Short mmCIF file of C-alpha atoms and ligand atoms in Angstrom, two decimals:
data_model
loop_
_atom_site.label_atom_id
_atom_site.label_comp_id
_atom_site.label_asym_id
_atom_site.label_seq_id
_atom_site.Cartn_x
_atom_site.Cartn_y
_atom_site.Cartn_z
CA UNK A 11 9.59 -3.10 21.91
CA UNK A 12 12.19 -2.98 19.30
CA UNK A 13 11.74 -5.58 16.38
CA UNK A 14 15.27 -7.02 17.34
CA UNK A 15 13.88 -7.51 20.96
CA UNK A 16 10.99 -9.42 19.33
CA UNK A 17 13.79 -12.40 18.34
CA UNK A 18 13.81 -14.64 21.89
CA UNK A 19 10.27 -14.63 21.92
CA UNK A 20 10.29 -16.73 19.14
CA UNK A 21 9.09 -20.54 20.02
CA UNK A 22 9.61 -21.87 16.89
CA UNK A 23 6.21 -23.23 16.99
CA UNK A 24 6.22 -22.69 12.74
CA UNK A 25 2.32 -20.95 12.40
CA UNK A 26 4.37 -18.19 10.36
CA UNK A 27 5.58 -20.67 8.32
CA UNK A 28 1.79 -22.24 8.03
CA UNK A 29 0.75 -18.71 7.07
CA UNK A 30 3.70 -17.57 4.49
CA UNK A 31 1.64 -17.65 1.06
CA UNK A 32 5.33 -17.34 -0.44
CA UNK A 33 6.25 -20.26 1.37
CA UNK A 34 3.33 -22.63 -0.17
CA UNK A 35 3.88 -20.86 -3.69
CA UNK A 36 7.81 -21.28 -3.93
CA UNK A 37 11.13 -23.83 -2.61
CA UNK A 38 12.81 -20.64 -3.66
CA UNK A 39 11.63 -19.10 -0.16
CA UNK A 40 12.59 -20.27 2.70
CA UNK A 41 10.04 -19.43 5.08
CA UNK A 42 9.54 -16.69 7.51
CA UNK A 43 10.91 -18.58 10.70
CA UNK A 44 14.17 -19.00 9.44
CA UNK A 45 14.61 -15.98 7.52
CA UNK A 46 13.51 -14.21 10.17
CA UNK A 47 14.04 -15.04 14.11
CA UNK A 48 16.32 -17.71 13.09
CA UNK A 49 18.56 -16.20 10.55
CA UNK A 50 18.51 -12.93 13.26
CA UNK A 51 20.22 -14.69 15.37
CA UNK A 52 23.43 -15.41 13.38
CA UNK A 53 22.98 -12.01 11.88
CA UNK A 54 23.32 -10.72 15.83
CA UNK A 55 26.74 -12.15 15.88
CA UNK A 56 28.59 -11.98 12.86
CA UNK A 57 30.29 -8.66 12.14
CA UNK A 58 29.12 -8.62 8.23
CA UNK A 59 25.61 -8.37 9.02
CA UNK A 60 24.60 -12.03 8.85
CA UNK A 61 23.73 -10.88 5.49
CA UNK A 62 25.25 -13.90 3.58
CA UNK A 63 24.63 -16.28 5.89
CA UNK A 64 20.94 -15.54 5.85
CA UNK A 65 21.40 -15.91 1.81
CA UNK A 66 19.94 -13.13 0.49
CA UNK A 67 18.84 -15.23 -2.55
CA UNK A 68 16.35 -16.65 0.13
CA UNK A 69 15.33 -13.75 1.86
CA UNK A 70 14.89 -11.58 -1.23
CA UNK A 71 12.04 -13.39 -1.54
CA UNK A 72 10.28 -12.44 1.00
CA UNK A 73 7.19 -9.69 0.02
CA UNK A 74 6.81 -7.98 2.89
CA UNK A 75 2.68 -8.84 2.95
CA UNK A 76 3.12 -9.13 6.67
CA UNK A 77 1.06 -12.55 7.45
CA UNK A 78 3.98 -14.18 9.54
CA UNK A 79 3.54 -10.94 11.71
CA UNK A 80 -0.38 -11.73 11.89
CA UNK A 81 -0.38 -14.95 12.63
CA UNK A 82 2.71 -15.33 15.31
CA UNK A 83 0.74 -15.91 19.02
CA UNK A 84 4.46 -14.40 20.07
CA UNK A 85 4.33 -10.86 18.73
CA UNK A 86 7.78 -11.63 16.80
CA UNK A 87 8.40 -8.53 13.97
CA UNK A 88 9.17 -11.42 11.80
CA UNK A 89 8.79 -9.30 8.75
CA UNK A 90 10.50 -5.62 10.13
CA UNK A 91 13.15 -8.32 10.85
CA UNK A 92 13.16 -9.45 7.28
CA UNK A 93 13.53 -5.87 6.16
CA UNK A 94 15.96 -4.70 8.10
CA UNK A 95 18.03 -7.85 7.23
CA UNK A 96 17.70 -6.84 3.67
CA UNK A 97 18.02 -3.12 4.77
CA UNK A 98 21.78 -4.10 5.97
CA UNK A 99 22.84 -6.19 3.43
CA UNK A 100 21.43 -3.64 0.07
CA UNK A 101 24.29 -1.26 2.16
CA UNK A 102 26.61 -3.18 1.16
CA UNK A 103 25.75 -5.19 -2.31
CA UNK A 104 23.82 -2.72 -4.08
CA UNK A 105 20.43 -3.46 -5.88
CA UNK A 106 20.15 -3.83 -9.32
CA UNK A 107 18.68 -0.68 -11.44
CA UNK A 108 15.16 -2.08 -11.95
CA UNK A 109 14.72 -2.01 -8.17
CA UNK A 110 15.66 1.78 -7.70
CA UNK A 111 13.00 2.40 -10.19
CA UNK A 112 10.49 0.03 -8.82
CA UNK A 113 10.93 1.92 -5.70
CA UNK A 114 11.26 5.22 -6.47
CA UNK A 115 7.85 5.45 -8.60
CA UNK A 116 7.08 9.20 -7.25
CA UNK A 117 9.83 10.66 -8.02
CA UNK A 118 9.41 8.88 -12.00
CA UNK A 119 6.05 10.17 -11.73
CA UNK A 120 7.11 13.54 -11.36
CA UNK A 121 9.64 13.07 -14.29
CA UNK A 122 6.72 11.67 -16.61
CA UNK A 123 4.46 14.56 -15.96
CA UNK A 124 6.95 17.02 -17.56
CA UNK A 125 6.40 15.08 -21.11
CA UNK A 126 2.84 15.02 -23.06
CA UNK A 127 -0.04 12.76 -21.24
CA UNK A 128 -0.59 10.88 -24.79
CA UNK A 129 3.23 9.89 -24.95
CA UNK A 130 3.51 8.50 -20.89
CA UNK A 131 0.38 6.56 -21.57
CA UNK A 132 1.80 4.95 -25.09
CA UNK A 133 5.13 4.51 -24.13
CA UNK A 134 4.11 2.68 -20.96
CA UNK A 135 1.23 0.33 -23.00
CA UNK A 136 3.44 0.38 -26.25
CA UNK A 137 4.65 -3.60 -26.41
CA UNK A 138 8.03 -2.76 -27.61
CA UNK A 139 8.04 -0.72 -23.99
CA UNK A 140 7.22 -3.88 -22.66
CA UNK A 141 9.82 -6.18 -23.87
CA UNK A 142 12.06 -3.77 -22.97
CA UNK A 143 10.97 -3.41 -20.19
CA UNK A 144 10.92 -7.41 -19.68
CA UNK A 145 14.57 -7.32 -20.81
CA UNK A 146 15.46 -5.07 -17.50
CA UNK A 147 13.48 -7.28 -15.22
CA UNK A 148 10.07 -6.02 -15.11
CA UNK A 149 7.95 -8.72 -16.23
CA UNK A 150 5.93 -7.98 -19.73
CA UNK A 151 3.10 -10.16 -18.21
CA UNK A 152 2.91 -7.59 -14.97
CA UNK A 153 -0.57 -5.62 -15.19
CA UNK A 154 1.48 -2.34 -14.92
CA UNK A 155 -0.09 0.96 -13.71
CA UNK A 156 0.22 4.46 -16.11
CA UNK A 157 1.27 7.67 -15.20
CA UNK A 158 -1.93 9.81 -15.22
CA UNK A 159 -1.11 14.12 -17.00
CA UNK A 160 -2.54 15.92 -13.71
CA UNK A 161 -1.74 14.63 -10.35
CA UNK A 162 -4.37 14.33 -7.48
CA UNK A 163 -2.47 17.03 -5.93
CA UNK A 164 -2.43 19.38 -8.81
CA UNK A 165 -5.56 18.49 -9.02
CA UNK A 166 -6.65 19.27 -5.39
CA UNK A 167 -5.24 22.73 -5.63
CA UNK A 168 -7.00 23.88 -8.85
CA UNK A 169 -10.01 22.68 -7.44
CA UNK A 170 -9.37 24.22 -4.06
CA UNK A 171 -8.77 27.78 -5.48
CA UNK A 172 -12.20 27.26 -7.46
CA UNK A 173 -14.46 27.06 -4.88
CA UNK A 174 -17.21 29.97 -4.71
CA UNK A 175 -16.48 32.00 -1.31
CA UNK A 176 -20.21 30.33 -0.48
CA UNK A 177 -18.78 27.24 -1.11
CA UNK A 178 -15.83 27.66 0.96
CA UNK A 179 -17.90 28.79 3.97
CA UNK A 180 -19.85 26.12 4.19
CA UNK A 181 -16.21 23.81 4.80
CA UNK A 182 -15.45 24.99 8.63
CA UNK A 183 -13.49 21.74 9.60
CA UNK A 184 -10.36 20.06 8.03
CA UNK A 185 -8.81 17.35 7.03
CA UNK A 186 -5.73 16.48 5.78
CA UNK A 187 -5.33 13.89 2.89
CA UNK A 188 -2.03 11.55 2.56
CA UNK A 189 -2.87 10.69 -1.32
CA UNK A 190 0.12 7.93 -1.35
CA UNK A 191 2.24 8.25 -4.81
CA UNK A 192 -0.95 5.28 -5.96
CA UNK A 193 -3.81 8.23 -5.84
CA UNK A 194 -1.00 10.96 -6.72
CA UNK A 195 0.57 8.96 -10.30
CA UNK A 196 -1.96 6.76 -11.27
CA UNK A 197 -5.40 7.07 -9.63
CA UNK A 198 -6.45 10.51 -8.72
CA UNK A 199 -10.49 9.80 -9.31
CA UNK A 200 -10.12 7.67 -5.41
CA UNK A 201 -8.80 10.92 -3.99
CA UNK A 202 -11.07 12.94 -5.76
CA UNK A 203 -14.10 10.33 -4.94
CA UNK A 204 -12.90 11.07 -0.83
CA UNK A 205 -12.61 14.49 -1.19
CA UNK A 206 -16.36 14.49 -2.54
CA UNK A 207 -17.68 12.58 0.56
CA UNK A 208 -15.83 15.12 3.29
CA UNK A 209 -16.77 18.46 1.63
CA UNK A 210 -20.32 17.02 2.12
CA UNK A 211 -19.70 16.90 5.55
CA UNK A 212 -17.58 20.09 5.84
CA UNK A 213 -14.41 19.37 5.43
CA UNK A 214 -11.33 21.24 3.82
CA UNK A 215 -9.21 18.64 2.04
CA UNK A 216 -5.73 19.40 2.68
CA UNK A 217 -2.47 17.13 1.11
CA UNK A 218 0.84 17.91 2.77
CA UNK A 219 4.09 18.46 1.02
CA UNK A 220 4.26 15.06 0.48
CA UNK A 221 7.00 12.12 -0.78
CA UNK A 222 6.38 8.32 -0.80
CA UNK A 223 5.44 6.82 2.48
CA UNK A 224 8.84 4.76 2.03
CA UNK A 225 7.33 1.10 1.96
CA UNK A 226 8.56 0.83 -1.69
CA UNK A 227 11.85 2.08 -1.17
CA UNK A 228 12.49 -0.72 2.01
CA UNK A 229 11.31 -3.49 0.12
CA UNK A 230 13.31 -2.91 -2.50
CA UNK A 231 16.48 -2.05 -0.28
CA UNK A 232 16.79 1.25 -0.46
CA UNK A 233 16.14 2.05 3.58
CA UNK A 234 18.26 5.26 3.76
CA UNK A 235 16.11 6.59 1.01
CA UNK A 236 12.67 5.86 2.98
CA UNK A 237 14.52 7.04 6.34
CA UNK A 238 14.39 10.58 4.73
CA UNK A 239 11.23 10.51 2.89
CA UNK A 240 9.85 9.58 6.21
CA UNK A 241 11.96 12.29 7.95
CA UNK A 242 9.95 14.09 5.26
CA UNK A 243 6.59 13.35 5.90
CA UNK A 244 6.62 13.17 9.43
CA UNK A 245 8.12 17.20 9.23
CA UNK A 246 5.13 18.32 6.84
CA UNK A 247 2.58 16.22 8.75
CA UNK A 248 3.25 17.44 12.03
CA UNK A 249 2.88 20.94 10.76
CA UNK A 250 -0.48 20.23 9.52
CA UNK A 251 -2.00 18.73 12.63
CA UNK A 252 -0.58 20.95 14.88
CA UNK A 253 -3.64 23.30 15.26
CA UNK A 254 -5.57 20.51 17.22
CA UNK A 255 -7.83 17.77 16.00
CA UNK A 256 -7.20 17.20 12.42
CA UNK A 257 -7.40 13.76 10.85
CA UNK A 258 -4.75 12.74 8.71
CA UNK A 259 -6.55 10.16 6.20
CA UNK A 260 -5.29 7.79 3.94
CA UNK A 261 -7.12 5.71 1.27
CA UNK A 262 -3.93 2.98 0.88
CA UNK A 263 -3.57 0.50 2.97
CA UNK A 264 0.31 0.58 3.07
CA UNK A 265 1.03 4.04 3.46
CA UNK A 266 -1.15 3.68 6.36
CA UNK A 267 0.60 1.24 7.60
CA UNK A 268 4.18 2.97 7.32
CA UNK A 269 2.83 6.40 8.78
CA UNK A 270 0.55 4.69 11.94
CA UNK A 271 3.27 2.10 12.85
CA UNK A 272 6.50 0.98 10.58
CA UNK A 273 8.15 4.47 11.10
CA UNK A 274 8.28 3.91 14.61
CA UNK A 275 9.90 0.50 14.05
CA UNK A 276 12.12 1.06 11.55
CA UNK A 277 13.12 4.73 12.44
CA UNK A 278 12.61 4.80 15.78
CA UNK A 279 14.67 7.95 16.00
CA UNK A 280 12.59 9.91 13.79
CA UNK A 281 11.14 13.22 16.26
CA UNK A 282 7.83 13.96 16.02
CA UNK A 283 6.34 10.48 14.78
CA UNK A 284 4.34 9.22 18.00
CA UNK A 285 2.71 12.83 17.97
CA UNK A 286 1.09 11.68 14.28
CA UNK A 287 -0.16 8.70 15.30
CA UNK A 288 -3.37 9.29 17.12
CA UNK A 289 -4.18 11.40 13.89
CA UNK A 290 -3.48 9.11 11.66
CA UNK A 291 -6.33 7.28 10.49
CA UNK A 292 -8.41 4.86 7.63
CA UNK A 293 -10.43 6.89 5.33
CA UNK A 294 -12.86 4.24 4.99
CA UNK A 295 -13.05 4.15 8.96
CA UNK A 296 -13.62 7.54 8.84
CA UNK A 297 -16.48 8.08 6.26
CA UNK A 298 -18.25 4.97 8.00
CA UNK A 299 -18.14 6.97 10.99
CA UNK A 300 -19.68 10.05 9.84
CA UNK A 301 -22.29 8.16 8.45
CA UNK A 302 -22.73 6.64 11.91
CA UNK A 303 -23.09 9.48 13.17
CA UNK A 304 -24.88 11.18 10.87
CA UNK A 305 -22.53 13.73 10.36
CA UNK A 306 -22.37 12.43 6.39
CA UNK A 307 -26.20 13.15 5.60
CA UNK A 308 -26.46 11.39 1.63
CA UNK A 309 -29.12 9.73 0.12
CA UNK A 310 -27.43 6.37 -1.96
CA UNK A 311 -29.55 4.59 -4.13
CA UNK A 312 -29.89 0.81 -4.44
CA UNK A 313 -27.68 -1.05 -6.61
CA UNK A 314 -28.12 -4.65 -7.52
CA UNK A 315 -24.49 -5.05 -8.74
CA UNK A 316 -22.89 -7.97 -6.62
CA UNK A 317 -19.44 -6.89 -5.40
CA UNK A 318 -16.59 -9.15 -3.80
CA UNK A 319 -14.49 -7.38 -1.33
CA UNK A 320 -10.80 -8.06 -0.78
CA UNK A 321 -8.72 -7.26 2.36
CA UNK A 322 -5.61 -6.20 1.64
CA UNK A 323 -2.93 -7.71 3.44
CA UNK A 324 -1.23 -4.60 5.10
CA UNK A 325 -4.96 -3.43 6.28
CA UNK A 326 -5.27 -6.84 8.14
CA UNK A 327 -2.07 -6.35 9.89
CA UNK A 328 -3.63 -2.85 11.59
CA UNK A 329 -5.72 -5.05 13.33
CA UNK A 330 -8.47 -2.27 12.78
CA UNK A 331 -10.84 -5.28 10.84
CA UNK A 332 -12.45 -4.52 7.14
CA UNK A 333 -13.95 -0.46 7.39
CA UNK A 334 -14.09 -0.72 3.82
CA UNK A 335 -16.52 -3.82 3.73
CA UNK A 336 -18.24 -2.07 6.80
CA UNK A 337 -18.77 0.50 5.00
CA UNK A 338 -20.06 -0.67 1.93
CA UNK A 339 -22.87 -2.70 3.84
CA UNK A 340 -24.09 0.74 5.82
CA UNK A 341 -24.86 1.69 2.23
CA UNK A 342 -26.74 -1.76 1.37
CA UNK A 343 -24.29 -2.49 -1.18
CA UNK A 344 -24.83 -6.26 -2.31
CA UNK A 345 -21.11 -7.18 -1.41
CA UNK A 346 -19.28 -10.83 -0.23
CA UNK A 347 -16.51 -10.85 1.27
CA UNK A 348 -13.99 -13.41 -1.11
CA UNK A 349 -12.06 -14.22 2.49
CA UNK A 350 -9.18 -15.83 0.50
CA UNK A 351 -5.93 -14.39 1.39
CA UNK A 352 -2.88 -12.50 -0.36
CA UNK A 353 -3.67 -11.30 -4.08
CA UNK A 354 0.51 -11.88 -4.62
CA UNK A 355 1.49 -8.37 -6.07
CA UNK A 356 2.84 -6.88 -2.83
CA UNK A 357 3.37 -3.47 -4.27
CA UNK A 358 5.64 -3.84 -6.81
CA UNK A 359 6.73 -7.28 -6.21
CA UNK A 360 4.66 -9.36 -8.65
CA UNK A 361 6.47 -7.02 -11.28
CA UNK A 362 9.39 -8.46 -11.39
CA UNK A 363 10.16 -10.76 -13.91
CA UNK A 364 11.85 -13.74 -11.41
CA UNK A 365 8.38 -13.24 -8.90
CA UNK A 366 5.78 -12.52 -11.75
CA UNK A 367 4.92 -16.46 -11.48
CA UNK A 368 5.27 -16.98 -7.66
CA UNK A 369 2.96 -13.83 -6.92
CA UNK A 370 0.18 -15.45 -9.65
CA UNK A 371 0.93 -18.62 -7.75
CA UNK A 372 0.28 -16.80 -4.11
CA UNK A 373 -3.22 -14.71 -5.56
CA UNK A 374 -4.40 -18.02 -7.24
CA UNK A 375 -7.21 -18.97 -4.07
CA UNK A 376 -8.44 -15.34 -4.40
CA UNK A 377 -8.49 -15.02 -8.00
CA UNK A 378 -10.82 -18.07 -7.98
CA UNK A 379 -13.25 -16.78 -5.21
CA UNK A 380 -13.60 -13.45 -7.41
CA UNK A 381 -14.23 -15.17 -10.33
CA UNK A 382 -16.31 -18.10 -8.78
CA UNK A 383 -18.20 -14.91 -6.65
CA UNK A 384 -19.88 -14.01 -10.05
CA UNK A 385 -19.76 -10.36 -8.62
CA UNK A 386 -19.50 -7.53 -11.35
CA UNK A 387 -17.12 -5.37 -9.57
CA UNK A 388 -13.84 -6.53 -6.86
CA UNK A 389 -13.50 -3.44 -4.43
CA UNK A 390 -10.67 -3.19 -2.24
CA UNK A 391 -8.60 -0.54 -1.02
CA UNK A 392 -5.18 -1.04 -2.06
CA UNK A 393 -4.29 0.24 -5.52
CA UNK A 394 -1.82 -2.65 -6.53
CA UNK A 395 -4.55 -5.27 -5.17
CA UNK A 396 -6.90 -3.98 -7.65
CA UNK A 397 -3.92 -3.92 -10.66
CA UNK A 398 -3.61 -7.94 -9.39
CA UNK A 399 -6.69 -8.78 -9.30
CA UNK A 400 -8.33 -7.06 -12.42
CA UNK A 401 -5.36 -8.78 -14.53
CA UNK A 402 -5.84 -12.21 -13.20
CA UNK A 403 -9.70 -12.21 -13.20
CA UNK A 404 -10.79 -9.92 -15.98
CA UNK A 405 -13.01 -8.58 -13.03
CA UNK A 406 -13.28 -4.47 -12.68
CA UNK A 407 -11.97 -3.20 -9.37
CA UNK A 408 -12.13 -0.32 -7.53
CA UNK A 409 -11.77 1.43 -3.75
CA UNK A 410 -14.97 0.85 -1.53
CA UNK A 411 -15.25 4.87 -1.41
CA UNK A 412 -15.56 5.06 -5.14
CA UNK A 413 -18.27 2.75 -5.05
CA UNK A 414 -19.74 4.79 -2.09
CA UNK A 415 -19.42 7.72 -4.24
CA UNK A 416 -21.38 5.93 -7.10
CA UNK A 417 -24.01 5.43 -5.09
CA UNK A 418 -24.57 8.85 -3.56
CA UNK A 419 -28.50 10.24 -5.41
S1 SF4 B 514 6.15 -10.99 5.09
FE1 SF4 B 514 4.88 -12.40 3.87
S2 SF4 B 514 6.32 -13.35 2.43
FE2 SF4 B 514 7.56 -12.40 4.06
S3 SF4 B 514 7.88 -14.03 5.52
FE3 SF4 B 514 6.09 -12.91 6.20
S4 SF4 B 514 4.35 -14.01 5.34
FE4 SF4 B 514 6.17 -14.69 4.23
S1 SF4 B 515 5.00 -17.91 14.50
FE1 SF4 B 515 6.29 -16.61 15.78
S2 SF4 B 515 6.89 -17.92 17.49
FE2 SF4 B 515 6.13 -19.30 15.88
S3 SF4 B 515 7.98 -19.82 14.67
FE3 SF4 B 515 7.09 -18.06 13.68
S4 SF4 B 515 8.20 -16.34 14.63
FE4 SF4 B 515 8.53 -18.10 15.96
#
């Protein structure tokens, strides 16, 4: 069903609004039922869009952490609806400069790797950078990530093309990798951690030609942009699995999200997508079940570290529950789950200067269970969720694989 279709199903019975962590954290917001279903339906029948009376102000802050969509018993896209609002009205009032680059951080992390390593990482630490930086709209409080000198895939393909012709016999399956522009720019060592697990097991790692899975380009308003990075994807991807059963794996949560089921509701025209799908799949979901079934065959040594765990937002709205806690209890790992809701960031929303305070606001419940957990590590999937929660806790964080990986005798 198409999200617009979603609209009359709408009983205005307000659990969205109940759910909305922007709501609680901000009178700037005003909630999810009327930005969404109820705004939609003014937007339906005025010939500007709908986008002023839906007052962008208003909807703009929105994050896109998809919990209306969770919690409504009525299936209503309340959030795709929220997007596509946005979508329609960034067509015709373009977004400010800080948003193109807040959304377009692969193709600036293709631009920093051309300059020395030393200068990204003190240019983007440096604190005149960051009043700057504050000055254009990106918070100087905002825990931001740096752009690392070798990307994961640059990294995959020297290491690739150095494996011993033994070595490479013993990988006779393959899998295909969707890094994400998180694992690509800023934290290769995941990537690297996953592709350490599935050579064990006898897999090829493979990344496609990739670009951005798009999410930061919509929720910052730049839809035709994701439209052809998707286009993009969904071209190189389909390549990749044509030759039969080959997993596409991600390790982040969003891009997961955008290539299993937001392409097919915001691009429904895109050819080729529901032929992905099926392939599409969570790495964590996937090492758990190779350990299952024993394909995965690794000795991991006990740990007495306590770990929290944190589900990301967009990994709840799959609906495929927590593999990453699952499968850091198949390996004993002493881990609690903190069960405390949004973490606020929503990509790169918490960056901006205008939403630093209202994402803080939104992560507060979960900051305190990490900190009140007295665990040594936070592990979570998403990349930005770690950025959050690190900053507001002073606790470590990491992915559930690399803890895996840490583990492995
Ligand atoms: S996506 Fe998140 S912030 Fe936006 S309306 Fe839904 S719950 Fe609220
Ligand atoms: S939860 Fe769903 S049905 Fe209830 S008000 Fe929100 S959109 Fe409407």
């Amino acid at each position: 069903m198409k999200p617009i279709e979603t609209v009359d199903k709408c009983t205005t019975c307000s659990t969205c609004v109940a759910y909305c962590p922007v709501t609680k954290a901000t009178r700037a917001f005003k909630g999810p039922k009327l930005t969404g279903p109820s705004s939609e339906r003014f937007r339906l029948f005025d010939e500007t869009g709908g986008g002023e009376i839906s007052e962008i102000e208003a909807l703009d802050y929105c994050s896109n952490c998809k919990n209306c969509d969770i919690a409504c018993p009525s299936g209503v896209k309340i959030s795709t609806l929220n997007m596509l609002a946005r979508a329609d009205y960034c067509r015709r009032h373009k977004p400010p400069l800080r948003d193109w680059v807040l959304g377009h951080g692969h193709a600036l992390g293709k631009l920093a790797r051309k300059f020395p390593g030393w200068l990204v990482g003190m240019a983007s630490t440096n604190p005149l950078t960051r009043l700057v930086l504050d000055a254009f709209g990106v918070d100087r409080r905002a825990p931001m990530p740096v752009f690392v000198p070798q990307s994961f895939t640059e990294w995959l393909a020297a290491h690739n093309a150095a494996l011993s012709p033994a070595e490479r016999a013993k990988l006779t399956k393959k899998a295909v990798f969707f890094p994400g522009c998180y694992v690509n720019d800023y934290d290769p060592e995941t990537g690297k951690d996953l592709v350490f697990l599935l050579e064990k097991t006898g897999y090829e790692v493979v990344t496609p030609e990739f670009q951005c899975c798009g999410l930061p380009m919509v929720a910052n308003g730049f839809f035709d942009d994701a439209k052809a990075a998707a286009s993009k994807n969904v071209d190189s991807l389909t390549g990749l699995v044509a030759s039969g059963d080959v997993p596409v794996l991600t390790v982040c949560p969003s891009c997961q999200l955008m290539l299993k089921q937001e392409y097919a509701e915001y691009f429904p025209e895109l050819d080729g997508h529901a032929a992905l799908v099926p392939h599409v799949q969570d790495a964590c979901e996937f090492v758990a079940g190779l350990l299952e079934s024993g394909e995965l065959d690794i000795d991991v040594r006990e740990d007495a570290a306590k770990l929290v765990y944190h589900a990301p937002c967009h990994l709840r709205a799959q609906g495929i529950g927590k593999p990453g806690l699952d499968l850091l209890r198949m390996a004993s790992a002493n881990v609690e789950d903190a069960r405390s809701g949004c973490c606020g960031i929503s990509g790169s929303y918490g960056f901006k200067k205008e939403k630093y305070d209202v994402a803080a606001s939104v992560g507060a419940d979960l900051f305190k269970a990490v900190k009140d957990s007295g665990a040594e590590y936070c592990v979570t999937e998403c990349g930005t969720c770690r950025l959050q929660i690190s900053h507001h806790t002073g606790v470590p964080s990491m992915h559930p694989l690399s803890w895996l990986r840490k583990l492995v005798k």
